[in-house]
Coordinates of C-alpha atoms in Angstrom, one line a residue:
M245 CA 111.7 125.6 105.6
P246 CA 114.6 123.4 106.6
G247 CA 117.4 125.2 108.3
D248 CA 115.3 128.2 109.3
P249 CA 117.2 130.1 112.0
T250 CA 114.2 131.5 113.4
A251 CA 112.5 128.2 114.1
P252 CA 112.2 127.1 117.6
D253 CA 114.7 124.8 119.2
M254 CA 112.9 121.5 119.2
T255 CA 115.6 119.6 120.8
T256 CA 114.6 121.2 124.2
Q257 CA 111.1 119.6 124.1
P258 CA 111.5 116.7 126.6
R259 CA 108.6 114.5 125.1
P260 CA 108.3 114.6 121.3
V261 CA 105.3 113.5 119.4
Y262 CA 106.0 110.1 118.1
V263 CA 104.8 109.3 114.6
I264 CA 104.6 105.5 114.0
G265 CA 105.2 104.6 110.3
A266 CA 107.4 106.3 107.6
G267 CA 104.9 106.0 104.8
P268 CA 103.4 109.1 103.1
G269 CA 101.0 109.6 106.0
G270 CA 103.5 109.5 108.7
L271 CA 106.1 111.7 106.8
A272 CA 103.5 114.3 106.0
A273 CA 102.4 114.4 109.7
A274 CA 106.0 114.7 110.9
A275 CA 106.7 117.6 108.4
A276 CA 103.6 119.5 109.3
L277 CA 104.4 119.2 113.0
R278 CA 107.9 120.4 112.4
A279 CA 106.7 123.4 110.5
R280 CA 104.6 124.4 113.5
G281 CA 107.6 124.1 115.9
V282 CA 106.6 120.7 117.4
R283 CA 109.3 118.0 117.6
A284 CA 108.2 114.9 115.8
V285 CA 110.1 111.6 115.8
V286 CA 109.1 109.1 113.1
V287 CA 109.6 105.4 114.1
E288 CA 109.7 102.9 111.3
K289 CA 110.0 99.2 111.8
S290 CA 111.7 98.7 108.2
D291 CA 115.1 100.0 107.3
G292 CA 113.8 103.0 105.2
V293 CA 110.8 105.2 104.2
G294 CA 107.9 104.0 102.0
A295 CA 108.3 100.3 102.9
S296 CA 104.9 99.3 101.6
W297 CA 105.5 101.2 98.2
R298 CA 108.7 99.4 97.8
R299 CA 106.9 96.0 98.0
H300 CA 104.2 96.8 95.4
Y301 CA 104.3 95.3 91.8
D302 CA 106.5 97.0 89.3
R303 CA 103.9 98.5 87.0
L304 CA 102.0 100.3 89.7
R305 CA 101.2 103.9 89.3
L306 CA 99.2 106.3 91.4
H307 CA 95.6 106.5 90.3
T308 CA 95.6 110.1 91.5
T309 CA 97.3 113.0 89.7
R310 CA 100.7 114.2 90.6
R311 CA 99.4 117.7 91.4
L312 CA 96.8 116.3 93.8
S313 CA 99.2 113.8 95.4
A314 CA 101.9 116.0 96.8
L315 CA 102.5 116.1 100.5
P316 CA 102.8 119.3 102.6
G317 CA 105.7 121.6 101.8
L318 CA 107.1 119.8 98.7
P319 CA 105.5 119.4 95.2
M320 CA 106.1 116.3 93.1
P321 CA 108.6 117.0 90.3
R322 CA 106.8 117.6 86.8
R323 CA 109.2 114.9 85.3
F324 CA 107.3 112.2 87.2
G325 CA 104.4 112.7 84.8
R326 CA 100.7 112.9 85.5
W327 CA 100.4 109.4 86.9
V328 CA 103.4 108.8 89.2
S329 CA 105.1 105.3 89.1
R330 CA 105.8 103.3 92.1
D331 CA 109.6 103.9 91.9
D332 CA 109.0 107.7 91.6
V333 CA 106.7 107.5 94.7
V334 CA 109.6 106.0 96.7
R335 CA 112.0 108.6 95.4
Y336 CA 109.7 111.3 96.4
L337 CA 109.2 110.0 99.8
E338 CA 112.9 109.7 100.3
K339 CA 113.6 113.3 99.1
Y340 CA 110.6 114.4 101.3
A341 CA 112.2 113.1 104.6
E342 CA 115.6 114.7 103.5
F343 CA 114.2 118.0 102.5
H344 CA 112.1 118.5 105.8
E345 CA 115.1 117.2 107.8
L346 CA 112.8 114.8 109.7
E347 CA 114.0 112.8 112.8
L348 CA 113.7 109.2 111.6
V349 CA 114.4 106.1 113.6
T350 CA 114.4 103.0 111.5
G351 CA 114.6 99.3 112.5
V352 CA 112.4 99.8 115.6
E353 CA 108.9 98.4 115.8
V354 CA 106.3 99.9 118.3
T355 CA 104.2 97.0 119.5
R356 CA 101.9 98.5 122.2
I357 CA 100.8 102.0 123.3
E358 CA 99.8 102.6 126.8
P359 CA 98.7 105.8 128.6
A360 CA 101.3 107.3 130.8
T361 CA 100.3 107.2 134.5
S362 CA 100.9 110.1 136.8
G363 CA 103.2 109.8 139.7
P364 CA 103.8 111.9 142.8
E365 CA 103.9 115.7 142.5
G366 CA 102.4 115.4 139.0
E367 CA 105.4 113.7 137.4
S368 CA 104.7 110.8 135.0
G369 CA 105.3 107.4 136.5
N370 CA 107.9 106.6 133.9
G371 CA 109.9 109.6 134.8
A372 CA 109.3 111.3 131.6
G373 CA 107.9 114.4 133.1
G374 CA 104.3 115.4 134.1
G375 CA 101.4 117.0 132.4
N376 CA 99.2 116.0 129.6
G377 CA 101.9 116.1 126.9
D378 CA 99.4 117.6 124.4
G379 CA 98.4 120.3 126.8
D380 CA 94.7 119.8 127.4
G381 CA 94.9 118.6 130.9
D382 CA 93.0 115.3 130.4
G383 CA 95.9 112.9 129.9
D384 CA 99.6 112.3 130.8
G385 CA 100.9 111.4 127.4
W386 CA 101.7 108.0 126.2
I387 CA 104.3 105.3 126.6
L388 CA 105.3 103.3 123.4
H389 CA 106.6 99.8 124.0
A390 CA 109.0 99.0 121.3
S391 CA 111.3 96.3 120.0
G392 CA 114.5 95.7 122.0
G393 CA 112.7 96.5 125.3
R394 CA 112.4 100.3 124.5
E395 CA 110.0 102.4 126.3
L396 CA 109.5 105.7 124.6
A397 CA 107.7 108.6 126.4
A398 CA 105.5 110.6 124.1
A399 CA 103.5 113.9 124.4
A400 CA 101.3 112.6 121.6
V401 CA 101.2 109.9 119.1
V402 CA 100.2 109.8 115.4
I403 CA 99.6 106.3 114.2
A404 CA 100.3 106.0 110.4
T405 CA 101.2 102.3 110.0
G406 CA 99.2 102.2 106.8
Y407 CA 96.2 101.0 105.1
N408 CA 98.1 98.0 103.4
H409 CA 99.7 96.6 106.6
T410 CA 99.1 92.9 107.0
L411 CA 98.1 90.7 104.1
A412 CA 94.6 89.1 104.3
L413 CA 94.4 85.6 102.7
P414 CA 91.0 83.9 103.1
D415 CA 91.0 80.5 104.9
W416 CA 89.6 78.6 102.0
P417 CA 88.9 74.9 102.6
G418 CA 91.9 72.9 101.3
R419 CA 94.1 75.9 101.0
D420 CA 97.0 74.5 103.1
T421 CA 97.1 71.3 101.0
Y422 CA 96.7 72.9 97.6
E423 CA 99.1 71.3 95.2
G424 CA 99.5 74.4 92.9
R425 CA 101.3 77.7 93.5
L426 CA 99.2 80.1 95.7
L427 CA 100.6 83.6 96.6
H428 CA 99.2 86.8 97.9
A429 CA 99.4 89.9 95.5
R430 CA 102.0 91.4 97.8
E431 CA 104.4 88.7 96.5
Y432 CA 103.7 89.5 92.8
R433 CA 106.2 91.8 91.1
N434 CA 106.0 91.4 87.3
P435 CA 104.5 88.9 84.8
Q436 CA 107.9 87.4 83.7
P437 CA 107.6 84.3 85.9
Y438 CA 104.2 83.5 84.6
A439 CA 104.8 83.7 80.8
G440 CA 103.1 80.9 79.1
Q441 CA 101.2 79.9 82.2
D442 CA 97.5 79.6 83.2
V443 CA 96.8 82.1 86.0
L444 CA 93.9 82.7 88.2
V445 CA 93.7 86.1 89.8
V446 CA 91.4 86.3 92.8
G447 CA 89.7 89.6 93.6
V448 CA 88.6 92.3 91.3
G449 CA 89.8 95.4 93.2
N450 CA 92.2 97.8 91.7
T451 CA 95.2 95.4 92.4
G452 CA 93.6 92.3 91.1
A453 CA 92.4 94.1 87.9
E454 CA 95.7 95.6 87.2
I455 CA 97.7 92.4 87.8
A456 CA 95.4 90.6 85.5
V457 CA 96.1 93.0 82.7
D458 CA 99.8 93.0 83.6
L459 CA 99.8 89.2 83.1
V460 CA 98.1 89.3 79.8
E461 CA 100.5 91.9 78.5
G462 CA 103.4 90.0 79.9
G463 CA 102.7 86.8 78.0
A464 CA 100.5 84.6 80.3
A465 CA 98.9 81.9 78.3
R466 CA 95.5 82.3 80.0
V467 CA 94.3 84.7 82.7
R468 CA 91.1 84.4 84.6
L469 CA 89.8 86.7 87.2
A470 CA 87.6 85.3 90.1
V471 CA 84.8 87.8 91.0
R472 CA 82.7 87.6 94.1
T473 CA 81.0 91.0 93.8
A474 CA 80.8 93.0 90.6
P475 CA 82.9 96.2 91.0
H476 CA 82.1 99.7 89.8
I477 CA 84.6 100.5 87.0
M478 CA 85.5 104.1 86.1
R479 CA 87.8 105.7 83.5
R480 CA 90.9 107.0 85.3
S481 CA 90.4 110.1 83.1
T482 CA 87.8 111.2 80.7
A483 CA 88.6 114.1 78.1
G484 CA 91.5 115.1 80.4
W485 CA 89.4 115.3 83.5
P486 CA 90.6 112.9 86.1
A487 CA 88.2 110.8 88.1
Q488 CA 89.9 112.1 91.2
R489 CA 88.6 115.6 90.6
S490 CA 85.1 114.3 90.4
G491 CA 85.6 112.4 93.6
I492 CA 86.7 115.6 95.4
L493 CA 83.6 117.5 94.1
V494 CA 81.1 114.9 95.2
R495 CA 82.7 113.6 98.4
R496 CA 80.4 115.8 100.7
L497 CA 77.3 115.0 98.8
P498 CA 74.5 112.6 100.0
A499 CA 75.3 109.1 99.0
R500 CA 72.0 108.6 97.1
L501 CA 72.8 111.5 94.9
V502 CA 76.3 110.4 94.1
D503 CA 75.0 106.9 93.4
R504 CA 72.6 108.2 90.8
L505 CA 75.4 110.5 89.2
G506 CA 77.7 107.6 89.1
A507 CA 75.2 105.3 87.5
L508 CA 74.7 108.0 84.8
V509 CA 78.4 108.4 84.2
A510 CA 79.0 104.7 84.1
K511 CA 76.4 104.1 81.4
A512 CA 77.9 106.9 79.3
S513 CA 81.6 106.0 79.6
V514 CA 81.8 102.3 80.5
P515 CA 80.3 99.6 78.3
D516 CA 78.2 96.9 79.7
L517 CA 80.4 93.8 80.3
S518 CA 77.5 91.5 81.6
A519 CA 77.8 89.3 78.4
Y520 CA 81.5 88.7 79.5
G521 CA 80.7 87.7 83.0
L522 CA 81.2 91.2 84.5
P523 CA 77.8 92.7 85.1
R524 CA 77.1 96.2 86.4
P525 CA 76.8 96.4 90.3
T526 CA 73.4 96.5 91.9
T527 CA 74.5 98.7 94.6
G528 CA 75.4 102.3 94.1
L529 CA 79.0 103.5 93.8
Y530 CA 79.2 105.9 96.7
S531 CA 77.2 103.5 98.9
R532 CA 79.8 100.9 98.2
V533 CA 82.6 103.4 98.9
K534 CA 81.1 104.0 102.3
Q535 CA 81.4 100.4 103.0
G536 CA 85.1 100.5 102.1
S537 CA 85.0 99.3 98.4
I538 CA 86.7 101.8 96.0
P539 CA 85.8 101.7 92.4
V540 CA 88.2 100.1 89.9
Q541 CA 90.2 102.7 87.9
D542 CA 90.4 101.2 84.4
V543 CA 94.0 100.7 83.2
G544 CA 93.1 98.1 80.5
L545 CA 90.7 95.9 82.2
I546 CA 87.7 96.9 79.9
D547 CA 89.5 96.2 76.7
A548 CA 91.0 92.9 78.2
V549 CA 87.6 91.6 79.1
R550 CA 86.0 92.6 75.8
G551 CA 88.9 91.1 74.0
G552 CA 88.6 87.8 75.9
T553 CA 92.2 88.0 77.2
V554 CA 90.9 88.3 80.8
E555 CA 88.1 85.9 81.7
P556 CA 85.9 86.8 84.7
V557 CA 84.9 83.6 86.5
A558 CA 82.9 82.8 89.7
A559 CA 84.4 83.3 93.1
V560 CA 86.8 80.8 94.8
E561 CA 85.1 78.5 97.2
A562 CA 87.7 76.0 98.0
F563 CA 90.9 74.0 96.8
D564 CA 90.9 70.4 96.2
G565 CA 94.2 68.8 95.5
A566 CA 95.5 70.6 92.3
E567 CA 92.1 72.0 91.6
V568 CA 90.4 75.2 92.5
V569 CA 86.6 75.0 93.2
L570 CA 84.5 77.9 92.1
A571 CA 81.2 79.1 93.4
D572 CA 79.3 77.8 90.4
G573 CA 80.6 74.3 91.0
S574 CA 83.2 74.3 88.2
R575 CA 86.8 73.3 88.9
I576 CA 89.9 74.6 87.2
T577 CA 93.6 73.8 87.3
P578 CA 95.6 76.8 87.0
D579 CA 99.5 76.9 87.2
A580 CA 99.2 79.7 89.8
V581 CA 96.8 81.5 91.9
I582 CA 97.3 85.2 92.8
A583 CA 95.1 86.3 95.6
A584 CA 94.5 90.0 95.5
T585 CA 92.3 89.7 98.6
G586 CA 93.4 92.9 100.4
Y587 CA 94.9 93.7 103.7
R588 CA 94.2 94.3 107.4
R589 CA 95.0 97.3 109.3
A590 CA 96.4 94.9 112.1
L591 CA 95.9 97.7 114.9
E592 CA 94.6 95.3 117.5
G593 CA 97.9 94.6 119.3
L594 CA 99.0 98.2 119.2
V595 CA 95.9 99.9 120.4
G596 CA 93.0 97.4 120.5
H597 CA 93.0 97.5 124.3
L598 CA 92.2 101.3 124.3
G599 CA 88.7 100.9 122.9
V600 CA 89.5 103.1 119.9
L601 CA 88.8 100.7 117.2
D602 CA 85.4 99.6 115.6
E603 CA 84.1 96.1 115.0
R604 CA 86.1 95.8 111.8
G605 CA 89.3 97.0 113.5
R606 CA 89.4 100.4 112.0
P607 CA 90.1 103.5 114.0
R608 CA 86.9 105.3 115.2
T609 CA 88.5 108.7 114.5
H610 CA 90.9 110.1 112.1
G611 CA 92.8 113.3 111.4
A612 CA 92.6 115.9 114.0
R613 CA 89.8 114.1 115.9
T614 CA 91.1 112.0 118.9
P615 CA 89.1 109.5 120.8
E616 CA 87.5 110.9 123.9
Q617 CA 89.1 108.2 126.0
A618 CA 92.5 108.6 124.3
P619 CA 93.4 112.4 124.0
G620 CA 96.5 113.0 122.0
L621 CA 96.3 109.9 120.0
Y622 CA 95.8 110.5 116.3
F623 CA 95.3 108.2 113.2
T624 CA 95.9 109.0 109.5
G625 CA 95.8 106.9 106.4
F626 CA 93.3 104.3 107.4
S627 CA 90.7 105.1 104.8
N628 CA 90.6 105.0 101.0
P629 CA 88.6 107.8 99.9
I630 CA 87.6 108.6 96.4
S631 CA 89.1 112.0 96.7
G632 CA 92.6 110.4 96.8
M633 CA 94.5 108.8 99.7
F634 CA 97.6 111.0 99.4
R635 CA 95.6 114.1 99.2
E636 CA 93.6 113.2 102.2
M637 CA 96.7 112.3 104.3
A638 CA 98.2 115.7 103.3
L639 CA 95.1 117.3 104.6
D640 CA 95.0 115.2 107.8
A641 CA 98.7 116.1 108.5
E642 CA 97.9 119.8 108.5
K643 CA 94.9 119.3 110.7
I644 CA 96.8 117.1 113.2
A645 CA 99.7 119.5 113.5
K646 CA 97.4 122.4 114.0
A647 CA 95.5 120.5 116.8
V648 CA 98.7 119.4 118.5
A649 CA 100.3 122.9 118.5
R650 CA 97.1 124.4 119.7
R651 CA 97.0 121.9 122.6
A652 CA 100.7 122.6 123.4
A653 CA 100.1 126.3 123.4
K654 CA 97.1 125.9 125.7
G655 CA 99.2 123.8 128.1
A656 CA 102.1 126.4 128.1
A657 CA 99.6 129.4 128.8

């Protein structure tokens, strides 16, 4: 608890654990570390916590329940309701940092992480003190290169820069000379600017599906949804049972079994939209999840497609002047194109040289597991599990804190 007089004096620890990113994953990790007597300093490049959440569109709500989305040590208030709004998520993160009295440094961007080298008599070559920093004897901690020429000496590092870090916009032919309005979903806030307009939304993930419905409800004259791969669609809740709880129950089961169960549930709860241009997927739900594609939680898309207010169309192939060329050869001329085409983790500059990323730029390890060649380097928040991202980040935070504290105790023994 904050202000506990029996807690160890963490200011005497010469090299803290640096947590990069003040989103939910980073704040949870810092709070869990602090609860175990480990000094953690959160470094955030923006001017406050929850930067990514502040940029999301207005109507966004967590698709996971309030009870299963709380971070360690602080429940979400009941007044937030079952499905927590974007603004309330931001309020919660602000309160979380205050409640846990987290050390937070804002306006500083960490650009590269390097292993600390050992100097004479076991001292770190940067003068930050010798030893492993995380107590297992197979490393000397880390040096963080940050904006303003800063060099920060860390005992260990938790990277929590976020799943939605850097927008990804396909390099469509003709994109740069397109005469219409093209924007990424990150720039979308609400439907007001698009009232009475013809809008094409590209991408049928959760963001694209929800923006399409938002546009319809906000008075757009026509809304089309460009689909490359048919998504799995799930009810967010059925008879009071949230889809997240099902995700938690089946997460450890074999993919083939979950695929079969998912197909049965879909047939019973989700109508066949093939006649409207949105067929059922040919690959299994959990097999798709393993590839990084999360099912679409229905917040109105099914009714909008059946009612004809959201029109599924073929994928975008190119831009030609004022026209958008679709994969079926048709051409349309919308007033605006909103690309809900996802994000990149953008970790290459930070840790790409350490050999800790896979071929898709994702961390090879997460949670309490650290790469063999990079002890004391932890990752959290770089997956999007069907059991709920906030829930998994909360679990990761506790595991990371336990691992760091155990290594520190081993080093002090």
